[in-house]
Each structure stands twice: as structure tokens, then as C-alpha cells.
Amino acid sequence: MTPSPPQARPVAAHATLAALVAAGSGAVLSLQGRLNGDLATAGTGPVVAAWLSYVGTLLATVLVVVALRRTRATVRVLRASASWWWFAVGLCSVPVVVAMAAGVPLVGVAVATVCSVAGQTVAGLALDARGVGLPAPLRLTARRAAAGVAAVAGLGIAVLGGATAETGWAAVVACLALFVGGAVLCGQQAGNGRVTQLSGDPVVATLTSVTGGLVGISLVCAVVAAVGGLDGVALPPQWWLYLGGPLGTLVTVAAAYAVRHLGTFVLTLAVVGGQMVMAVLLDVLGVVGLRWQTVVATAVVGVAVLLVVGRPGPRASE
């Protein structure tokens, strides 16, 4: 057997580490959803829990910028190039953050994750077909259409798994809200990708989008407070419940590192794989428990993701 060239070993080691980091970031995403859900049920409610998550993410991102000694460079980029839409794309994450905080206590982390990933898959197919964030549009091939059907099927199974005698229609509404939130989130992902391309720094994209998202969720809080929807809100003393926001920054930094060694294809698989495995484990170890419908829905949506990222479709211009 011909030995591997010396330079191949470090490359393989970096790729292995990057894959572990990507899968870990997916697991952190599920943990973030669980913490925000627990924070909501502990007294803050879903809207305030989402607001606290944005505050934590913004503070953690600023700390990352300072720790990397890139404060001046970041300010210089923002002054020279930042446009209003760099911040506006952050509004696209508000629905899914609120839906996660409200939905996880009802349906569990696994079902909530399946619903949001299904929404991202379907919306991603639509955005790809229009060429959003791509050099040219991607045709809706049979493979990609099958991915959309699988995602919708996974959503339906997840709704069946989440709705029980206790939760009833509230669980169905939560699942649909998570699906819509996941679909809208694709707008932020596409926008952040464009900001990263223009600024050359994924941390800048995180900083601008979370700032816009914080403004959006603050307006939501103000409206809800005006109609008395925040009466009785209490901040729980458990410090770990407030870690959901900082974990969001960790996910962004991890993805920025991993994508350079893995590419988008393997990164997507690793993140979604880690996200779903952790979601299932959290439900097994938590109070929600695991139902067979949840396992099937997780598998079906996993297949949908594989179909989407497994092989690029032909360009519409071809």
C-alpha cells in the first residue's frame, strides 16, 4: 500500500476536527432551543425568552470581536460598507426564535427541530430556484422536488407526534409556526452569506443580523407589553437558562471555521445530523419523552436534507 503523502495527513486531521466541530454546533443548536424553551416556561414567556436570547447573542458576539482584537477593523467595515439590509435580514430569525421558545415545551426539542428544518428545506428549494444567494438559479429537479415532498411528509408526521391529548391544537399550531419560522429563517441565512461575502468576515454578519433581530424582537415586546401580554413575567434565578443567546454566537463561529475545511455539503450534513441527534437525546432524557412518530419524522426530514445537499442540481441557465 502506498503511504499517504505527508501533507495529506494534516489536511485529513483538519477535516476530521472540522466535522466534529460542525456536528457539535448542530448539537448546540438543539440545546439552545431547549434552554430558551425552559426559560420561557420558568416565568419569562416565549417573547421575553426570545428577547433575552438576542441580548445574550449580541453581548457574546461583541466579546468575540474584542477577544479577537478586531474592534477597529469591524467598526471600519461597518462605517465603510454597511447598508440597512445588513441589519434587516436579522428580522428573519425572530419568528423561529419565538416559535422555538413557545413550541419546545409543548412538543419537545426533536419535533420542534424537525418542523423548523422542514421549513428551511422547502424554503431553501424555492430560494435556490430563484437564484437567491447563488451565481445562477438551480432547477427544481426530480431529486429536489422529492426532497420538498419528504420535508412536508416529515412535517406531517412530526405534527402527529407532537399533538397529544394534553397539548391538542396548541401543538399543531406550534408545529406550523415552527415550519413557517424555519422557512423565513432562510432569508437570514441567504442575507448573512451575502454580508459575509461583502465584508469578508462572518462575525460582522452575525453582529449586524443579531442587532437587527434585537430591534425587531424589542418592538414585539413593546407591542405585547402595551396590551398587557407581559404582565406577571418573572426572571428565573437559574443562570444557565440564559445561555441560549451566547450559544448562538458559538454556532456561528463554529460554522465559519468548519466550512473552510468541509465545504457547504458536508457542513450541512454534519450540522443537521448533530442537531437532530441532540434533539432526540434531549427528549429521551427530558420530560417530553420520545414517540415513534418523532423518530420517523426525524428520519424522513434527514432524507430530505440528504436529497437537497447530496448533489447539486443543474443551473437554470444550462
Coordinates of C-alpha atoms in Angstrom, one line a residue:
M1 CA 0.0 0.0 0.0
T2 CA 1.4 3.4 -1.0
P3 CA 1.7 5.6 2.1
S4 CA -0.2 8.9 2.2
P5 CA 1.9 12.0 1.4
P6 CA 2.9 13.9 4.5
Q7 CA 0.7 16.9 3.6
A8 CA -2.4 14.8 3.3
R9 CA -2.3 13.8 7.0
P10 CA -2.7 17.4 8.4
V11 CA -5.5 18.1 5.8
A12 CA -7.4 14.9 6.9
A13 CA -6.9 15.8 10.6
H14 CA -8.3 19.3 10.0
A15 CA -11.2 17.9 8.1
T16 CA -12.0 15.4 10.9
L17 CA -11.8 18.2 13.5
A18 CA -14.0 20.5 11.4
A19 CA -16.6 17.7 11.0
L20 CA -16.7 17.2 14.8
V21 CA -17.0 21.0 15.3
A22 CA -19.8 21.2 12.8
A23 CA -21.7 18.3 14.4
G24 CA -21.1 19.9 17.8
S25 CA -22.6 23.2 16.5
G26 CA -25.7 21.4 15.4
A27 CA -26.0 19.8 18.8
V28 CA -25.6 23.2 20.4
L29 CA -28.5 24.5 18.2
S30 CA -30.8 21.9 19.8
L31 CA -29.5 22.7 23.3
Q32 CA -30.2 26.4 22.6
G33 CA -33.8 25.6 21.7
R34 CA -34.2 23.6 24.9
L35 CA -32.7 26.4 27.1
N36 CA -34.9 29.0 25.5
G37 CA -38.0 26.8 26.0
D38 CA -37.1 26.2 29.6
L39 CA -36.5 29.9 30.1
A40 CA -40.0 30.6 28.7
T41 CA -41.7 28.1 31.0
A42 CA -39.7 29.2 34.0
G43 CA -41.5 32.6 34.0
T44 CA -40.4 34.8 31.2
G45 CA -42.8 33.6 28.5
P46 CA -41.7 33.0 24.9
V47 CA -41.4 36.6 23.8
V48 CA -39.2 37.7 26.7
A49 CA -37.2 34.5 26.4
A50 CA -36.5 35.3 22.7
W51 CA -35.5 38.9 23.7
L52 CA -33.1 37.6 26.3
S53 CA -31.7 35.2 23.7
Y54 CA -30.9 38.1 21.3
V55 CA -29.4 40.1 24.1
G56 CA -27.1 37.2 25.0
T57 CA -26.1 36.6 21.4
L58 CA -25.3 40.3 20.8
L59 CA -23.2 40.5 24.0
A60 CA -21.3 37.3 23.2
T61 CA -20.6 38.5 19.6
V62 CA -19.2 41.8 20.9
L63 CA -17.0 39.8 23.3
V64 CA -15.7 37.7 20.4
V65 CA -14.9 40.8 18.4
V66 CA -13.0 42.3 21.4
A67 CA -11.2 39.0 22.2
L68 CA -10.0 38.6 18.7
R69 CA -8.8 42.3 18.8
R70 CA -10.8 43.1 15.7
T71 CA -12.8 46.0 17.1
R72 CA -11.3 48.7 14.9
A73 CA -11.4 46.5 11.8
T74 CA -15.1 45.7 12.5
V75 CA -16.0 49.3 13.0
R76 CA -14.1 50.3 9.9
V77 CA -16.0 47.7 7.8
L78 CA -19.4 48.9 9.3
R79 CA -18.7 52.5 8.6
A80 CA -17.4 51.9 5.0
S81 CA -19.7 49.3 3.7
A82 CA -22.7 48.5 6.0
S83 CA -26.1 49.0 4.5
W84 CA -29.5 49.0 6.2
W85 CA -30.3 45.5 4.8
W86 CA -27.3 44.0 6.6
F87 CA -29.3 44.6 9.8
A88 CA -32.8 44.0 8.3
V89 CA -32.0 40.3 7.5
G90 CA -31.8 39.7 11.2
L91 CA -35.6 40.2 11.4
C92 CA -36.0 36.8 9.6
S93 CA -34.8 34.9 12.6
V94 CA -37.3 36.4 15.0
P95 CA -40.3 34.1 14.2
V96 CA -38.3 30.9 14.6
V97 CA -36.7 32.0 17.9
V98 CA -40.1 32.9 19.4
A99 CA -41.6 29.7 18.0
M100 CA -38.9 27.6 19.5
A101 CA -39.3 29.2 22.9
A102 CA -43.0 28.6 22.8
G103 CA -43.0 25.2 20.9
V104 CA -40.3 23.2 22.7
P105 CA -42.2 22.9 26.0
L106 CA -45.2 21.7 24.1
V107 CA -43.8 19.3 21.5
G108 CA -40.2 18.6 22.6
V109 CA -36.9 19.5 21.1
A110 CA -37.0 16.8 18.4
V111 CA -40.4 17.6 16.9
A112 CA -39.6 21.4 17.1
T113 CA -36.3 20.8 15.3
V114 CA -37.9 18.6 12.6
C115 CA -40.6 21.2 11.9
S116 CA -38.1 24.1 11.6
V117 CA -35.6 22.1 9.4
A118 CA -38.5 21.0 7.2
G119 CA -39.4 24.7 6.7
Q120 CA -35.8 25.6 5.9
T121 CA -35.6 22.8 3.4
V122 CA -38.8 23.8 1.5
A123 CA -37.9 27.5 1.5
G124 CA -34.3 26.7 0.5
L125 CA -35.6 24.9 -2.6
A126 CA -37.7 27.9 -3.5
L127 CA -34.9 30.3 -3.0
D128 CA -32.5 28.1 -5.0
A129 CA -34.9 28.0 -7.9
R130 CA -34.9 31.8 -8.0
G131 CA -31.1 32.0 -7.6
V132 CA -31.2 33.8 -4.3
G133 CA -27.6 33.8 -2.9
L134 CA -26.4 31.7 -5.9
P135 CA -24.5 32.6 -9.0
A136 CA -27.4 31.2 -11.0
P137 CA -30.7 29.6 -10.2
L138 CA -31.0 25.8 -9.6
R139 CA -33.7 24.0 -11.5
L140 CA -36.3 22.1 -9.4
T141 CA -35.2 18.6 -10.5
A142 CA -37.0 15.4 -9.6
R143 CA -34.5 14.9 -6.8
R144 CA -35.0 18.3 -5.3
A145 CA -38.8 18.0 -5.7
A146 CA -38.6 14.7 -3.8
A147 CA -36.8 16.5 -1.0
G148 CA -39.6 19.0 -0.7
V149 CA -42.2 16.3 -0.6
A150 CA -40.2 14.4 2.1
A151 CA -39.8 17.6 4.1
V152 CA -43.6 18.2 4.1
A153 CA -44.2 14.5 4.9
G154 CA -41.8 14.8 7.8
L155 CA -43.7 17.9 9.0
G156 CA -47.0 16.0 8.9
I157 CA -45.5 13.1 10.9
A158 CA -44.0 15.5 13.4
V159 CA -47.4 17.2 13.9
L160 CA -48.9 13.8 14.6
G161 CA -46.1 13.0 17.0
G162 CA -46.3 16.4 18.8
A163 CA -50.1 16.5 19.2
T164 CA -51.3 14.6 22.3
A165 CA -54.5 14.7 24.4
E166 CA -52.8 17.2 26.7
T167 CA -51.4 19.6 24.0
G168 CA -54.1 19.2 21.3
W169 CA -54.4 22.0 18.8
A170 CA -51.8 24.1 20.6
A171 CA -49.2 21.6 19.5
V172 CA -50.4 21.7 15.9
V173 CA -50.2 25.5 15.8
A174 CA -46.8 25.3 17.4
C175 CA -45.6 22.9 14.7
L176 CA -46.9 25.0 11.9
A177 CA -45.4 28.1 13.4
L178 CA -42.0 26.4 13.6
F179 CA -42.3 25.3 10.0
V180 CA -43.1 28.9 8.9
G181 CA -40.3 30.2 11.2
G182 CA -37.8 27.8 9.6
A183 CA -38.9 28.9 6.2
V184 CA -38.5 32.6 7.0
L185 CA -35.1 31.9 8.6
C186 CA -33.7 31.1 5.1
G187 CA -33.9 34.8 4.3
Q188 CA -31.4 35.5 7.1
Q189 CA -29.1 32.6 6.0
A190 CA -29.0 34.0 2.5
G191 CA -28.5 37.5 3.7
N192 CA -25.8 36.6 6.1
G193 CA -24.0 34.7 3.4
R194 CA -24.1 37.8 1.2
V195 CA -22.9 40.1 4.1
T196 CA -20.0 37.6 4.8
Q197 CA -19.1 37.8 1.1
L198 CA -19.1 41.6 1.1
S199 CA -17.4 42.1 4.4
G200 CA -15.1 39.1 4.4
D201 CA -15.9 38.4 8.0
P202 CA -18.8 36.0 9.3
V203 CA -18.6 37.7 12.7
V204 CA -19.7 41.0 11.1
A205 CA -22.7 39.2 9.6
T206 CA -23.5 37.8 13.0
L207 CA -23.2 41.2 14.6
T208 CA -25.4 43.1 12.1
S209 CA -28.1 40.4 11.9
V210 CA -28.4 39.9 15.6
T211 CA -28.6 43.7 16.1
G212 CA -31.5 43.9 13.6
G213 CA -33.1 40.9 15.2
L214 CA -32.8 42.5 18.7
V215 CA -34.5 45.7 17.4
G216 CA -37.3 43.6 15.9
I217 CA -38.0 41.5 19.0
S218 CA -37.8 44.6 21.1
L219 CA -40.6 46.1 19.1
V220 CA -42.6 42.9 19.5
C221 CA -42.0 43.1 23.3
A222 CA -43.2 46.7 23.3
V223 CA -46.4 45.8 21.5
V224 CA -47.1 42.8 23.7
A225 CA -46.4 44.9 26.8
A226 CA -48.8 47.6 25.6
V227 CA -51.7 45.1 25.5
G228 CA -50.8 43.6 28.9
G229 CA -49.2 40.4 27.5
L230 CA -46.1 40.7 29.7
D231 CA -48.0 41.0 33.0
G232 CA -46.6 38.5 35.5
V233 CA -43.3 38.0 33.7
A234 CA -40.6 36.9 36.1
L235 CA -36.9 36.3 35.6
P236 CA -35.9 32.9 37.0
P237 CA -32.7 32.8 39.2
Q238 CA -31.1 29.8 37.4
W239 CA -28.2 31.4 35.5
W240 CA -27.8 28.5 33.0
L241 CA -31.2 29.2 31.4
Y242 CA -29.8 32.4 30.0
L243 CA -27.0 30.7 28.0
G244 CA -29.2 30.2 24.9
G245 CA -28.1 33.5 23.4
P246 CA -24.3 33.1 23.8
L247 CA -24.6 29.6 22.4
G248 CA -25.9 31.2 19.2
T249 CA -22.6 33.0 18.7
L250 CA -20.7 29.8 19.3
V251 CA -22.7 28.1 16.5
T252 CA -21.9 30.9 14.0
V253 CA -18.1 30.9 14.8
A254 CA -18.0 27.1 14.6
A255 CA -19.7 27.1 11.2
A256 CA -17.4 29.8 9.9
Y257 CA -14.4 27.6 10.9
A258 CA -15.8 24.3 9.7
V259 CA -17.0 25.5 6.2
R260 CA -13.4 26.3 5.2
H261 CA -12.4 22.7 5.7
L262 CA -15.6 20.8 4.7
G263 CA -17.4 22.8 2.2
T264 CA -21.2 23.5 2.3
F265 CA -22.2 20.0 1.5
V266 CA -20.5 18.2 4.4
L267 CA -21.1 21.1 6.7
T268 CA -24.9 21.0 6.2
L269 CA -25.0 17.2 6.8
A270 CA -22.9 17.5 9.9
V271 CA -24.8 20.4 11.4
V272 CA -28.3 18.8 10.8
G273 CA -27.0 15.4 11.9
G274 CA -25.7 16.8 15.2
Q275 CA -28.8 18.9 15.7
M276 CA -31.3 16.0 15.3
V277 CA -29.3 13.5 17.3
M278 CA -29.0 16.0 20.2
A279 CA -32.7 16.9 19.9
V280 CA -33.7 13.2 20.2
L281 CA -31.4 12.7 23.2
L282 CA -32.8 15.8 24.9
D283 CA -36.3 14.4 24.6
V284 CA -35.2 11.0 25.8
L285 CA -33.6 12.5 28.9
G286 CA -36.2 15.1 29.4
V287 CA -39.8 15.2 30.5
V288 CA -41.3 15.1 27.0
G289 CA -40.1 11.6 26.1
L290 CA -39.8 10.1 22.7
R291 CA -42.6 8.7 20.4
W292 CA -42.2 6.6 17.3
Q293 CA -43.7 9.3 15.2
T294 CA -40.8 11.6 16.3
V295 CA -38.2 9.1 15.2
V296 CA -39.8 8.5 11.8
A297 CA -40.2 12.3 11.2
T298 CA -36.6 12.8 12.1
A299 CA -35.5 10.1 9.6
V300 CA -37.8 11.5 6.9
V301 CA -36.5 15.0 7.2
G302 CA -33.0 13.7 7.4
V303 CA -33.6 12.1 4.0
A304 CA -35.0 15.4 2.7
V305 CA -31.8 17.2 3.7
L306 CA -29.6 14.5 2.0
L307 CA -31.6 14.9 -1.2
V308 CA -31.1 18.6 -1.2
V309 CA -27.4 18.7 -0.4
G310 CA -26.3 15.4 -1.8
R311 CA -25.8 16.5 -5.4
P312 CA -26.3 20.0 -6.8
G313 CA -29.0 20.3 -9.4
P314 CA -28.4 21.8 -12.9
R315 CA -28.3 25.5 -13.3
A316 CA -31.4 27.1 -14.8
S317 CA -29.3 28.7 -17.4
E318 CA -28.0 25.4 -18.6

